[in-house]
Each structure stands twice: as C-alpha cells, then as structure tokens.
Amino acid sequence: MTPVVPLRAGLRVAIMADETGWHTRQLLRALRERGCVGRCIDLAQCRIATPHAWHGLVLPGFGESLPDAVLVRGIAGGTFEQVTKRLGVLHALREFGVPVYNDARAIERSVDKSMTSLLLHAAGVPTPPTWATESAAAAQQLVTRESAAGRSLVLKPLFGSQGQGLQRVGWVDGAHVPLPPLDEGFGGLAYLQRFVEAPTHDYRVLVVGGTALAAMRRVSAHWVHNVARGARCEPQSLQEGIGPELARLAEAAARALDMDYAGVDLLPTRDGATVIEVNGVAAWQGLQRVTPFNIAQALVRDLLDRKCAGRLQRRQA
C-alpha cells in the first residue's frame, strides 16, 4: 500500500452521517492522519437559507463557509420531501464546486434498485433479468409465467438495504407462491429479480476510485447472504480463482453507475458471476475483519489524492 503522507495544510471534510459509530470513527482517524479536520453532520440538520451566505446553505459547524470536501457515510430515511431536501443539499454542494464522495447522482442510482439494474443491463454488466412495474396485475402475470417455467423471483423493496424485506415468489420449493399485496412494504411497486440458484455464499467487492481493492465471501445457510442477516465473512482473493472476474465485474458495475466508491454484491453462477446490487453508501466493518489494510485510509486517500487533487494543489501552493 502507498504510505500515508500528511498534508501541509489540511482540508476541512464534512462526513455526512445519520448516525455516528465505528465507521465514522474510522474515517475521522484516517482524516486526522492526513492532517485534515473531519466533522460529522447529519443531512437532516442542514438547511437552505438564502440570506445566510452567497451559497444559501447552512451546514452545522461551517458558519458561512462550505467544507473543502464531503464524504457521504449515511442518509437518514424520511418522507419524500425530506429525502429530496437532503439530496438537494448534496446536489448543491457539487454545483458549488465541493467534491462530494459519492455525490447525489451516484447515490440516487444505487439507492433506486431498478435504476441500478437498468444501468447495469445497458452497460452489458451481467445481472439477473429484472422487472419493475406499478401494475399489480402485470406483476402477478409475470410471477405466474415464471412459476409455470419452474422459476422463482425475488421481490425486493425498491429502497431496501441489508437484506430486509426480501421475499421469494413464483415456483419456490416445489409450490407456487403468489405475489403479496404491493401496498404492504413495497410502496405499490413490484421490483422483481429472477432468483439465482447459488451455493451457500455470495461475494462483496469494494471498488475505490475505479479499482477493486478488497473482497470477501459472505457465507450463510440462508439464500440472503447479508452480514446483517448473520452471514459469516471469509477472505476472498482478487488475484486467484474467480477473483479476477469478480474484480472486473465489480469495476464495470461501479463505472456504469459513475461511483467514487462502491460495495458490489455478486453471486456465483455456472457461467461465472452476476452482479446483484451496487451499494453507494457501503458499510465495510465485516469486510475490514478479513482485509489486511485499513479501508477507511484507502477511502480517504482516494478522496484526497484523486477527488480533491486540485484543492490540495491550491492549498499547498
């Protein structure tokens, strides 16, 4: 790994997080090691007040100025209006020239699973056949058709995370499982992905600055392999066996969504691997346990040395 080199004049970095804990402590420590000042801010506490300053934003702890960079660690859920405002703050920061890592556009692409699937498909990245429809009748016809062919589908909340709310429908364990009511936890939308028969594990690959840096196998007896659902983390090489293919596909997925960093989930198949999801605000505590280098340092290094290169040059001139 490249040695950490302190800056002569540190930047002020806002860490956007709806809660503080292990991840934010890791990032704050990595920023301090580079001579930067990090400050955790909840986007819910940020305001728009046009008389306040030329930019019209109020960010706690920054007075009338803006941060030199923003690292997005978490965005709290809320009403459509609240989330729109929070993303709007990130959009505005980018428009005002502040490097945002990942920016609002990338987060929107990854949070909306249907857009993720669409962009992966358009970029030629292997991903399971996917459908998204507001018509319950059309969704039920699809489930019936897939079931008749002996296939099952995974019904997912469009904005879900950590494996919550996933259901299998269609032909499941020798019986037909119909589509449940879509107004119960799915917002009136059917986002359906063809179920991929896989062994007892999937893969998480961390892509930073366009390069796959680390990976792990998530091993579980359940077909949902999220660590939050009890999966066990095991190291996975990116240089041996399936590793190079995982790296190639994960990098292609992050590129398709134009992401600074991404946690890419893949399933093994008979033909190699397929991308299931791309996470734009990826957690890495489980991955860190099986990774020999410090992930927070890698994220901060990419933010400062690539994303903020111009600002660093001006500061150190």
mmCIF file of C-alpha atoms in Angstrom:
data_model
loop_
_atom_site.group_PDB
_atom_site.id
_atom_site.type_symbol
_atom_site.label_atom_id
_atom_site.label_comp_id
_atom_site.label_asym_id
_atom_site.label_seq_id
_atom_site.Cartn_x
_atom_site.Cartn_y
_atom_site.Cartn_z
ATOM 1 C CA MET A 1 0.000 0.000 0.000
ATOM 2 C CA THR A 2 1.093 3.602 -0.627
ATOM 3 C CA PRO A 3 2.391 5.187 2.621
ATOM 4 C CA VAL A 4 0.203 7.817 4.249
ATOM 5 C CA VAL A 5 1.683 11.288 3.738
ATOM 6 C CA PRO A 6 0.365 14.129 5.943
ATOM 7 C CA LEU A 7 -0.753 17.308 4.195
ATOM 8 C CA ARG A 8 0.972 20.615 4.773
ATOM 9 C CA ALA A 9 -2.381 22.339 5.005
ATOM 10 C CA GLY A 10 -5.317 20.131 5.832
ATOM 11 C CA LEU A 11 -8.760 20.316 4.319
ATOM 12 C CA ARG A 12 -11.997 20.536 6.250
ATOM 13 C CA VAL A 13 -14.069 17.478 5.363
ATOM 14 C CA ALA A 14 -17.740 17.040 6.241
ATOM 15 C CA ILE A 15 -18.751 13.433 6.873
ATOM 16 C CA MET A 16 -22.468 13.228 6.144
ATOM 17 C CA ALA A 17 -23.830 10.580 8.513
ATOM 18 C CA ASP A 18 -27.208 9.995 10.086
ATOM 19 C CA GLU A 19 -25.518 8.204 12.996
ATOM 20 C CA THR A 20 -22.018 8.090 14.425
ATOM 21 C CA GLY A 21 -20.176 4.914 15.367
ATOM 22 C CA TRP A 22 -17.431 2.599 14.184
ATOM 23 C CA HIS A 23 -17.428 3.801 10.555
ATOM 24 C CA THR A 24 -17.313 7.499 11.377
ATOM 25 C CA ARG A 25 -14.562 6.942 13.961
ATOM 26 C CA GLN A 26 -12.505 5.124 11.341
ATOM 27 C CA LEU A 27 -12.960 7.944 8.841
ATOM 28 C CA LEU A 28 -12.194 10.698 11.356
ATOM 29 C CA ARG A 29 -8.994 8.912 12.370
ATOM 30 C CA ALA A 30 -7.944 8.453 8.736
ATOM 31 C CA LEU A 31 -8.568 12.144 8.032
ATOM 32 C CA ARG A 32 -6.524 13.197 11.074
ATOM 33 C CA GLU A 33 -3.642 11.038 9.852
ATOM 34 C CA ARG A 34 -3.666 13.093 6.647
ATOM 35 C CA GLY A 35 -3.737 16.377 8.567
ATOM 36 C CA CYS A 36 -7.388 17.052 7.739
ATOM 37 C CA VAL A 37 -10.198 18.146 10.016
ATOM 38 C CA GLY A 38 -13.291 15.936 9.807
ATOM 39 C CA ARG A 39 -16.711 16.851 11.137
ATOM 40 C CA CYS A 40 -19.787 14.598 11.229
ATOM 41 C CA ILE A 41 -23.001 16.246 10.050
ATOM 42 C CA ASP A 42 -26.497 14.851 9.706
ATOM 43 C CA LEU A 43 -28.027 15.970 6.406
ATOM 44 C CA ALA A 44 -31.323 16.271 8.261
ATOM 45 C CA GLN A 45 -29.775 19.172 10.212
ATOM 46 C CA CYS A 46 -28.589 21.006 7.103
ATOM 47 C CA ARG A 47 -30.773 23.870 5.923
ATOM 48 C CA ILE A 48 -31.355 26.112 2.953
ATOM 49 C CA ALA A 49 -31.408 29.785 3.973
ATOM 50 C CA THR A 50 -30.668 32.089 1.068
ATOM 51 C CA PRO A 51 -29.964 35.211 3.230
ATOM 52 C CA HIS A 52 -27.318 33.281 5.206
ATOM 53 C CA ALA A 53 -24.473 33.364 2.675
ATOM 54 C CA TRP A 54 -23.776 33.613 -1.043
ATOM 55 C CA HIS A 55 -24.424 29.879 -1.424
ATOM 56 C CA GLY A 56 -27.618 29.778 0.663
ATOM 57 C CA LEU A 57 -26.684 26.653 2.638
ATOM 58 C CA VAL A 58 -26.410 26.258 6.405
ATOM 59 C CA LEU A 59 -24.141 23.360 7.415
ATOM 60 C CA PRO A 60 -23.664 22.932 11.189
ATOM 61 C CA GLY A 61 -20.118 23.831 12.216
ATOM 62 C CA PHE A 62 -19.152 25.608 8.992
ATOM 63 C CA GLY A 63 -20.607 29.078 9.569
ATOM 64 C CA GLU A 64 -20.943 30.954 6.300
ATOM 65 C CA SER A 65 -18.338 28.830 4.536
ATOM 66 C CA LEU A 66 -18.532 25.465 2.822
ATOM 67 C CA PRO A 67 -16.437 22.367 3.527
ATOM 68 C CA ASP A 68 -13.497 21.617 1.271
ATOM 69 C CA ALA A 69 -14.903 18.144 0.610
ATOM 70 C CA VAL A 70 -17.819 15.940 1.616
ATOM 71 C CA LEU A 71 -17.740 12.208 2.298
ATOM 72 C CA VAL A 72 -21.209 10.648 2.391
ATOM 73 C CA ARG A 73 -21.481 7.918 5.014
ATOM 74 C CA GLY A 74 -25.263 7.790 5.525
ATOM 75 C CA ILE A 75 -28.541 9.498 4.680
ATOM 76 C CA ALA A 76 -31.437 9.044 7.064
ATOM 77 C CA GLY A 77 -34.766 7.860 5.727
ATOM 78 C CA GLY A 78 -37.745 10.159 5.832
ATOM 79 C CA THR A 79 -40.627 11.469 3.814
ATOM 80 C CA PHE A 80 -40.219 12.014 0.095
ATOM 81 C CA GLU A 81 -39.920 15.750 0.786
ATOM 82 C CA GLN A 82 -37.274 15.301 3.485
ATOM 83 C CA VAL A 83 -35.106 12.973 1.420
ATOM 84 C CA THR A 84 -35.449 15.304 -1.586
ATOM 85 C CA LYS A 85 -34.114 18.195 0.508
ATOM 86 C CA ARG A 86 -31.203 16.137 1.846
ATOM 87 C CA LEU A 87 -30.175 15.001 -1.611
ATOM 88 C CA GLY A 88 -30.705 18.564 -2.815
ATOM 89 C CA VAL A 89 -28.041 19.753 -0.364
ATOM 90 C CA LEU A 90 -25.589 17.245 -1.856
ATOM 91 C CA HIS A 91 -26.532 18.314 -5.378
ATOM 92 C CA ALA A 92 -25.980 21.968 -4.426
ATOM 93 C CA LEU A 93 -22.570 21.278 -2.871
ATOM 94 C CA ARG A 94 -21.434 19.620 -6.079
ATOM 95 C CA GLU A 95 -22.742 22.537 -8.160
ATOM 96 C CA PHE A 96 -20.788 24.921 -5.905
ATOM 97 C CA GLY A 97 -17.568 23.046 -6.674
ATOM 98 C CA VAL A 98 -17.269 20.983 -3.489
ATOM 99 C CA PRO A 99 -16.057 17.414 -4.168
ATOM 100 C CA VAL A 100 -18.769 15.047 -2.895
ATOM 101 C CA TYR A 101 -17.811 11.385 -2.418
ATOM 102 C CA ASN A 102 -20.187 9.696 -3.570
ATOM 103 C CA ASP A 103 -22.237 12.528 -4.997
ATOM 104 C CA ALA A 104 -26.027 12.662 -5.008
ATOM 105 C CA ARG A 105 -26.340 11.384 -8.572
ATOM 106 C CA ALA A 106 -24.403 8.222 -7.793
ATOM 107 C CA ILE A 107 -26.341 7.647 -4.586
ATOM 108 C CA GLU A 108 -29.657 8.065 -6.389
ATOM 109 C CA ARG A 109 -28.598 5.493 -9.000
ATOM 110 C CA SER A 110 -27.659 2.928 -6.365
ATOM 111 C CA VAL A 111 -30.483 3.517 -3.870
ATOM 112 C CA ASP A 112 -33.061 3.021 -6.633
ATOM 113 C CA LYS A 113 -32.546 -0.681 -7.356
ATOM 114 C CA SER A 114 -34.500 -0.507 -10.596
ATOM 115 C CA MET A 115 -32.186 2.210 -11.929
ATOM 116 C CA THR A 116 -29.178 0.154 -10.837
ATOM 117 C CA SER A 117 -30.486 -2.842 -12.782
ATOM 118 C CA LEU A 118 -31.278 -0.707 -15.819
ATOM 119 C CA LEU A 119 -27.816 0.894 -15.937
ATOM 120 C CA LEU A 120 -26.023 -2.424 -15.399
ATOM 121 C CA HIS A 121 -28.036 -4.013 -18.215
ATOM 122 C CA ALA A 122 -27.378 -1.072 -20.563
ATOM 123 C CA ALA A 123 -23.639 -1.280 -19.825
ATOM 124 C CA GLY A 124 -23.536 -5.003 -20.571
ATOM 125 C CA VAL A 125 -22.712 -5.976 -16.988
ATOM 126 C CA PRO A 126 -24.133 -9.439 -16.154
ATOM 127 C CA THR A 127 -27.134 -9.034 -13.856
ATOM 128 C CA PRO A 128 -30.273 -11.169 -13.412
ATOM 129 C CA PRO A 129 -33.370 -10.420 -15.530
ATOM 130 C CA THR A 130 -35.277 -7.684 -13.716
ATOM 131 C CA TRP A 131 -38.722 -6.101 -13.866
ATOM 132 C CA ALA A 132 -40.223 -3.044 -12.160
ATOM 133 C CA THR A 133 -43.883 -2.185 -12.548
ATOM 134 C CA GLU A 134 -46.635 -0.343 -10.708
ATOM 135 C CA SER A 135 -49.249 -2.689 -12.168
ATOM 136 C CA ALA A 136 -50.105 -5.438 -9.691
ATOM 137 C CA ALA A 137 -51.870 -7.350 -12.471
ATOM 138 C CA ALA A 138 -48.833 -7.249 -14.757
ATOM 139 C CA ALA A 139 -46.570 -8.289 -11.874
ATOM 140 C CA GLN A 140 -48.837 -11.194 -10.979
ATOM 141 C CA GLN A 141 -48.903 -12.355 -14.611
ATOM 142 C CA LEU A 142 -45.102 -12.276 -14.627
ATOM 143 C CA VAL A 143 -44.896 -14.303 -11.412
ATOM 144 C CA THR A 144 -47.354 -16.855 -12.812
ATOM 145 C CA ARG A 145 -45.434 -17.145 -16.075
ATOM 146 C CA GLU A 146 -42.089 -17.577 -14.317
ATOM 147 C CA SER A 147 -43.622 -20.097 -11.924
ATOM 148 C CA ALA A 148 -45.007 -22.143 -14.808
ATOM 149 C CA ALA A 149 -41.453 -22.322 -16.178
ATOM 150 C CA GLY A 150 -40.201 -23.605 -12.817
ATOM 151 C CA ARG A 151 -38.500 -20.352 -11.870
ATOM 152 C CA SER A 152 -38.793 -18.126 -8.832
ATOM 153 C CA LEU A 153 -38.362 -14.385 -8.466
ATOM 154 C CA VAL A 154 -37.086 -12.237 -5.625
ATOM 155 C CA LEU A 155 -39.428 -9.402 -4.663
ATOM 156 C CA LYS A 156 -37.432 -6.546 -3.146
ATOM 157 C CA PRO A 157 -38.328 -3.184 -1.629
ATOM 158 C CA LEU A 158 -37.050 -0.631 -4.123
ATOM 159 C CA PHE A 159 -35.178 1.312 -1.440
ATOM 160 C CA GLY A 160 -34.390 -1.555 0.947
ATOM 161 C CA SER A 161 -30.989 -2.415 2.394
ATOM 162 C CA GLN A 162 -29.198 -5.100 4.430
ATOM 163 C CA GLY A 163 -31.397 -7.843 3.023
ATOM 164 C CA GLN A 164 -34.552 -6.584 4.710
ATOM 165 C CA GLY A 165 -37.970 -7.330 3.243
ATOM 166 C CA LEU A 166 -36.848 -9.769 0.526
ATOM 167 C CA GLN A 167 -39.373 -12.439 -0.498
ATOM 168 C CA ARG A 168 -39.273 -15.270 -2.991
ATOM 169 C CA VAL A 169 -42.338 -15.681 -5.214
ATOM 170 C CA GLY A 170 -43.193 -17.919 -8.130
ATOM 171 C CA TRP A 171 -42.032 -21.557 -8.036
ATOM 172 C CA VAL A 172 -40.455 -21.945 -4.595
ATOM 173 C CA ASP A 173 -39.547 -25.334 -3.072
ATOM 174 C CA GLY A 174 -41.993 -27.225 -5.277
ATOM 175 C CA ALA A 175 -45.006 -24.945 -4.814
ATOM 176 C CA HIS A 176 -46.391 -21.760 -6.332
ATOM 177 C CA VAL A 177 -46.038 -18.655 -4.144
ATOM 178 C CA PRO A 178 -48.177 -15.741 -5.385
ATOM 179 C CA LEU A 179 -47.255 -12.081 -5.271
ATOM 180 C CA PRO A 180 -48.211 -10.448 -1.932
ATOM 181 C CA PRO A 181 -50.113 -7.134 -1.780
ATOM 182 C CA LEU A 182 -47.754 -4.440 -3.043
ATOM 183 C CA ASP A 183 -49.041 -1.785 -0.650
ATOM 184 C CA GLU A 184 -47.611 -3.718 2.315
ATOM 185 C CA GLY A 185 -43.959 -2.721 2.484
ATOM 186 C CA PHE A 186 -43.359 -2.266 -1.247
ATOM 187 C CA GLY A 187 -44.840 1.183 -1.876
ATOM 188 C CA GLY A 188 -47.207 -0.067 -4.579
ATOM 189 C CA LEU A 189 -44.277 -1.127 -6.802
ATOM 190 C CA ALA A 190 -43.125 -4.585 -7.817
ATOM 191 C CA TYR A 191 -39.349 -4.749 -8.242
ATOM 192 C CA LEU A 192 -38.665 -8.356 -9.224
ATOM 193 C CA GLN A 193 -35.382 -10.047 -9.999
ATOM 194 C CA ARG A 194 -35.059 -13.614 -11.245
ATOM 195 C CA PHE A 195 -33.754 -15.821 -8.439
ATOM 196 C CA VAL A 196 -30.237 -17.142 -8.991
ATOM 197 C CA GLU A 197 -29.528 -20.592 -7.607
ATOM 198 C CA ALA A 198 -26.223 -20.262 -5.799
ATOM 199 C CA PRO A 199 -24.125 -22.123 -3.238
ATOM 200 C CA THR A 200 -24.050 -21.028 0.373
ATOM 201 C CA HIS A 201 -22.222 -17.770 -0.302
ATOM 202 C CA ASP A 202 -22.077 -14.615 -2.352
ATOM 203 C CA TYR A 203 -19.349 -12.003 -2.774
ATOM 204 C CA ARG A 204 -18.902 -8.388 -1.709
ATOM 205 C CA VAL A 205 -16.238 -6.454 -3.605
ATOM 206 C CA LEU A 206 -15.130 -2.976 -2.587
ATOM 207 C CA VAL A 207 -14.276 -0.693 -5.509
ATOM 208 C CA VAL A 208 -12.420 2.542 -4.695
ATOM 209 C CA GLY A 209 -11.529 5.074 -7.351
ATOM 210 C CA GLY A 210 -12.356 2.612 -10.121
ATOM 211 C CA THR A 211 -10.205 -0.232 -8.753
ATOM 212 C CA ALA A 212 -11.379 -3.331 -6.887
ATOM 213 C CA LEU A 213 -9.338 -3.265 -3.675
ATOM 214 C CA ALA A 214 -10.829 -5.922 -1.406
ATOM 215 C CA ALA A 215 -13.376 -8.722 -1.407
ATOM 216 C CA MET A 216 -14.977 -11.266 0.857
ATOM 217 C CA ARG A 217 -17.282 -14.247 0.713
ATOM 218 C CA ARG A 218 -20.453 -13.916 2.765
ATOM 219 C CA VAL A 219 -21.347 -17.430 3.862
ATOM 220 C CA SER A 220 -24.834 -18.291 5.080
ATOM 221 C CA ALA A 221 -27.254 -21.208 5.122
ATOM 222 C CA HIS A 222 -29.981 -18.738 4.080
ATOM 223 C CA TRP A 223 -30.382 -17.558 0.486
ATOM 224 C CA VAL A 224 -29.963 -13.967 1.723
ATOM 225 C CA HIS A 225 -26.251 -13.521 2.418
ATOM 226 C CA ASN A 226 -26.105 -10.107 4.097
ATOM 227 C CA VAL A 227 -23.877 -9.771 7.157
ATOM 228 C CA ALA A 228 -26.802 -8.058 8.909
ATOM 229 C CA ARG A 229 -28.716 -11.336 8.469
ATOM 230 C CA GLY A 230 -25.972 -13.352 10.160
ATOM 231 C CA ALA A 231 -23.677 -14.256 7.261
ATOM 232 C CA ARG A 232 -20.087 -15.165 8.096
ATOM 233 C CA CYS A 233 -17.291 -13.163 6.453
ATOM 234 C CA GLU A 234 -14.412 -15.020 4.815
ATOM 235 C CA PRO A 235 -11.479 -13.561 2.834
ATOM 236 C CA GLN A 236 -11.638 -13.724 -0.952
ATOM 237 C CA SER A 237 -8.600 -13.140 -3.147
ATOM 238 C CA LEU A 238 -8.974 -10.886 -6.165
ATOM 239 C CA GLN A 239 -5.883 -12.392 -7.792
ATOM 240 C CA GLU A 240 -6.713 -16.109 -7.793
ATOM 241 C CA GLY A 241 -9.573 -18.353 -8.936
ATOM 242 C CA ILE A 242 -12.732 -16.359 -9.558
ATOM 243 C CA GLY A 243 -11.074 -13.242 -8.102
ATOM 244 C CA PRO A 244 -10.016 -11.533 -11.366
ATOM 245 C CA GLU A 245 -13.518 -11.933 -12.795
ATOM 246 C CA LEU A 246 -15.068 -10.537 -9.605
ATOM 247 C CA ALA A 247 -12.736 -7.542 -9.818
ATOM 248 C CA ARG A 248 -13.539 -6.939 -13.492
ATOM 249 C CA LEU A 249 -17.300 -7.114 -12.991
ATOM 250 C CA ALA A 250 -17.276 -5.011 -9.828
ATOM 251 C CA GLU A 251 -15.224 -2.309 -11.525
ATOM 252 C CA ALA A 252 -17.572 -2.347 -14.526
ATOM 253 C CA ALA A 253 -20.583 -2.026 -12.210
ATOM 254 C CA ALA A 254 -19.095 0.943 -10.346
ATOM 255 C CA ARG A 255 -18.207 2.558 -13.681
ATOM 256 C CA ALA A 256 -21.749 2.051 -15.012
ATOM 257 C CA LEU A 257 -23.141 3.986 -12.042
ATOM 258 C CA ASP A 258 -20.281 6.556 -12.068
ATOM 259 C CA MET A 259 -19.373 5.927 -8.429
ATOM 260 C CA ASP A 260 -16.296 7.048 -6.484
ATOM 261 C CA TYR A 261 -16.555 4.007 -4.244
ATOM 262 C CA ALA A 262 -18.977 1.115 -4.183
ATOM 263 C CA GLY A 263 -19.756 -2.133 -2.443
ATOM 264 C CA VAL A 264 -20.704 -4.520 -5.251
ATOM 265 C CA ASP A 265 -22.617 -7.722 -4.466
ATOM 266 C CA LEU A 266 -22.187 -10.667 -6.828
ATOM 267 C CA LEU A 267 -23.478 -14.231 -6.981
ATOM 268 C CA PRO A 268 -21.571 -17.159 -8.474
ATOM 269 C CA THR A 269 -23.295 -18.855 -11.406
ATOM 270 C CA ARG A 270 -22.471 -21.683 -13.797
ATOM 271 C CA ASP A 271 -21.133 -19.112 -16.243
ATOM 272 C CA GLY A 272 -19.051 -17.099 -13.784
ATOM 273 C CA ALA A 273 -20.660 -14.388 -11.662
ATOM 274 C CA THR A 274 -23.520 -11.920 -11.865
ATOM 275 C CA VAL A 275 -23.976 -8.548 -10.169
ATOM 276 C CA ILE A 276 -26.957 -8.370 -7.811
ATOM 277 C CA GLU A 277 -26.648 -4.930 -6.226
ATOM 278 C CA VAL A 278 -24.347 -1.910 -6.075
ATOM 279 C CA ASN A 279 -24.162 -0.010 -2.797
ATOM 280 C CA GLY A 280 -23.270 3.675 -2.884
ATOM 281 C CA VAL A 281 -23.059 4.104 0.893
ATOM 282 C CA ALA A 282 -21.468 0.752 1.620
ATOM 283 C CA ALA A 283 -20.612 -0.424 5.122
ATOM 284 C CA TRP A 284 -17.273 -2.199 5.483
ATOM 285 C CA GLN A 285 -16.988 -3.366 9.090
ATOM 286 C CA GLY A 286 -17.381 -7.022 8.120
ATOM 287 C CA LEU A 287 -15.020 -6.649 5.166
ATOM 288 C CA GLN A 288 -12.416 -4.964 7.378
ATOM 289 C CA ARG A 289 -12.210 -8.091 9.554
ATOM 290 C CA VAL A 290 -10.841 -10.082 6.592
ATOM 291 C CA THR A 291 -8.847 -7.309 4.876
ATOM 292 C CA PRO A 292 -5.166 -6.726 5.699
ATOM 293 C CA PHE A 293 -5.147 -2.951 5.057
ATOM 294 C CA ASN A 294 -7.198 -0.149 6.586
ATOM 295 C CA ILE A 295 -10.239 0.501 4.379
ATOM 296 C CA ALA A 296 -11.002 3.942 5.818
ATOM 297 C CA GLN A 297 -7.458 5.034 4.930
ATOM 298 C CA ALA A 298 -7.965 3.783 1.369
ATOM 299 C CA LEU A 299 -11.208 5.767 1.045
ATOM 300 C CA VAL A 300 -9.653 8.937 2.448
ATOM 301 C CA ARG A 301 -6.578 8.506 0.245
ATOM 302 C CA ASP A 302 -8.741 8.303 -2.879
ATOM 303 C CA LEU A 303 -10.884 11.243 -1.781
ATOM 304 C CA LEU A 304 -7.875 13.479 -1.146
ATOM 305 C CA ASP A 305 -5.393 12.355 -3.792
ATOM 306 C CA ARG A 306 -7.825 11.949 -6.699
ATOM 307 C CA LYS A 307 -11.092 13.725 -5.994
ATOM 308 C CA CYS A 308 -9.562 16.733 -4.208
ATOM 309 C CA ALA A 309 -6.281 16.939 -6.131
ATOM 310 C CA GLY A 310 -6.938 20.446 -7.397
ATOM 311 C CA ARG A 311 -7.859 21.797 -3.982
ATOM 312 C CA LEU A 312 -4.763 20.276 -2.405
ATOM 313 C CA GLN A 313 -2.538 21.916 -5.005
ATOM 314 C CA ARG A 314 -4.128 25.316 -4.331
ATOM 315 C CA ARG A 315 -3.790 24.853 -0.560
ATOM 316 C CA GLN A 316 -0.141 23.857 -0.762
ATOM 317 C CA ALA A 317 0.887 26.485 -3.343
#
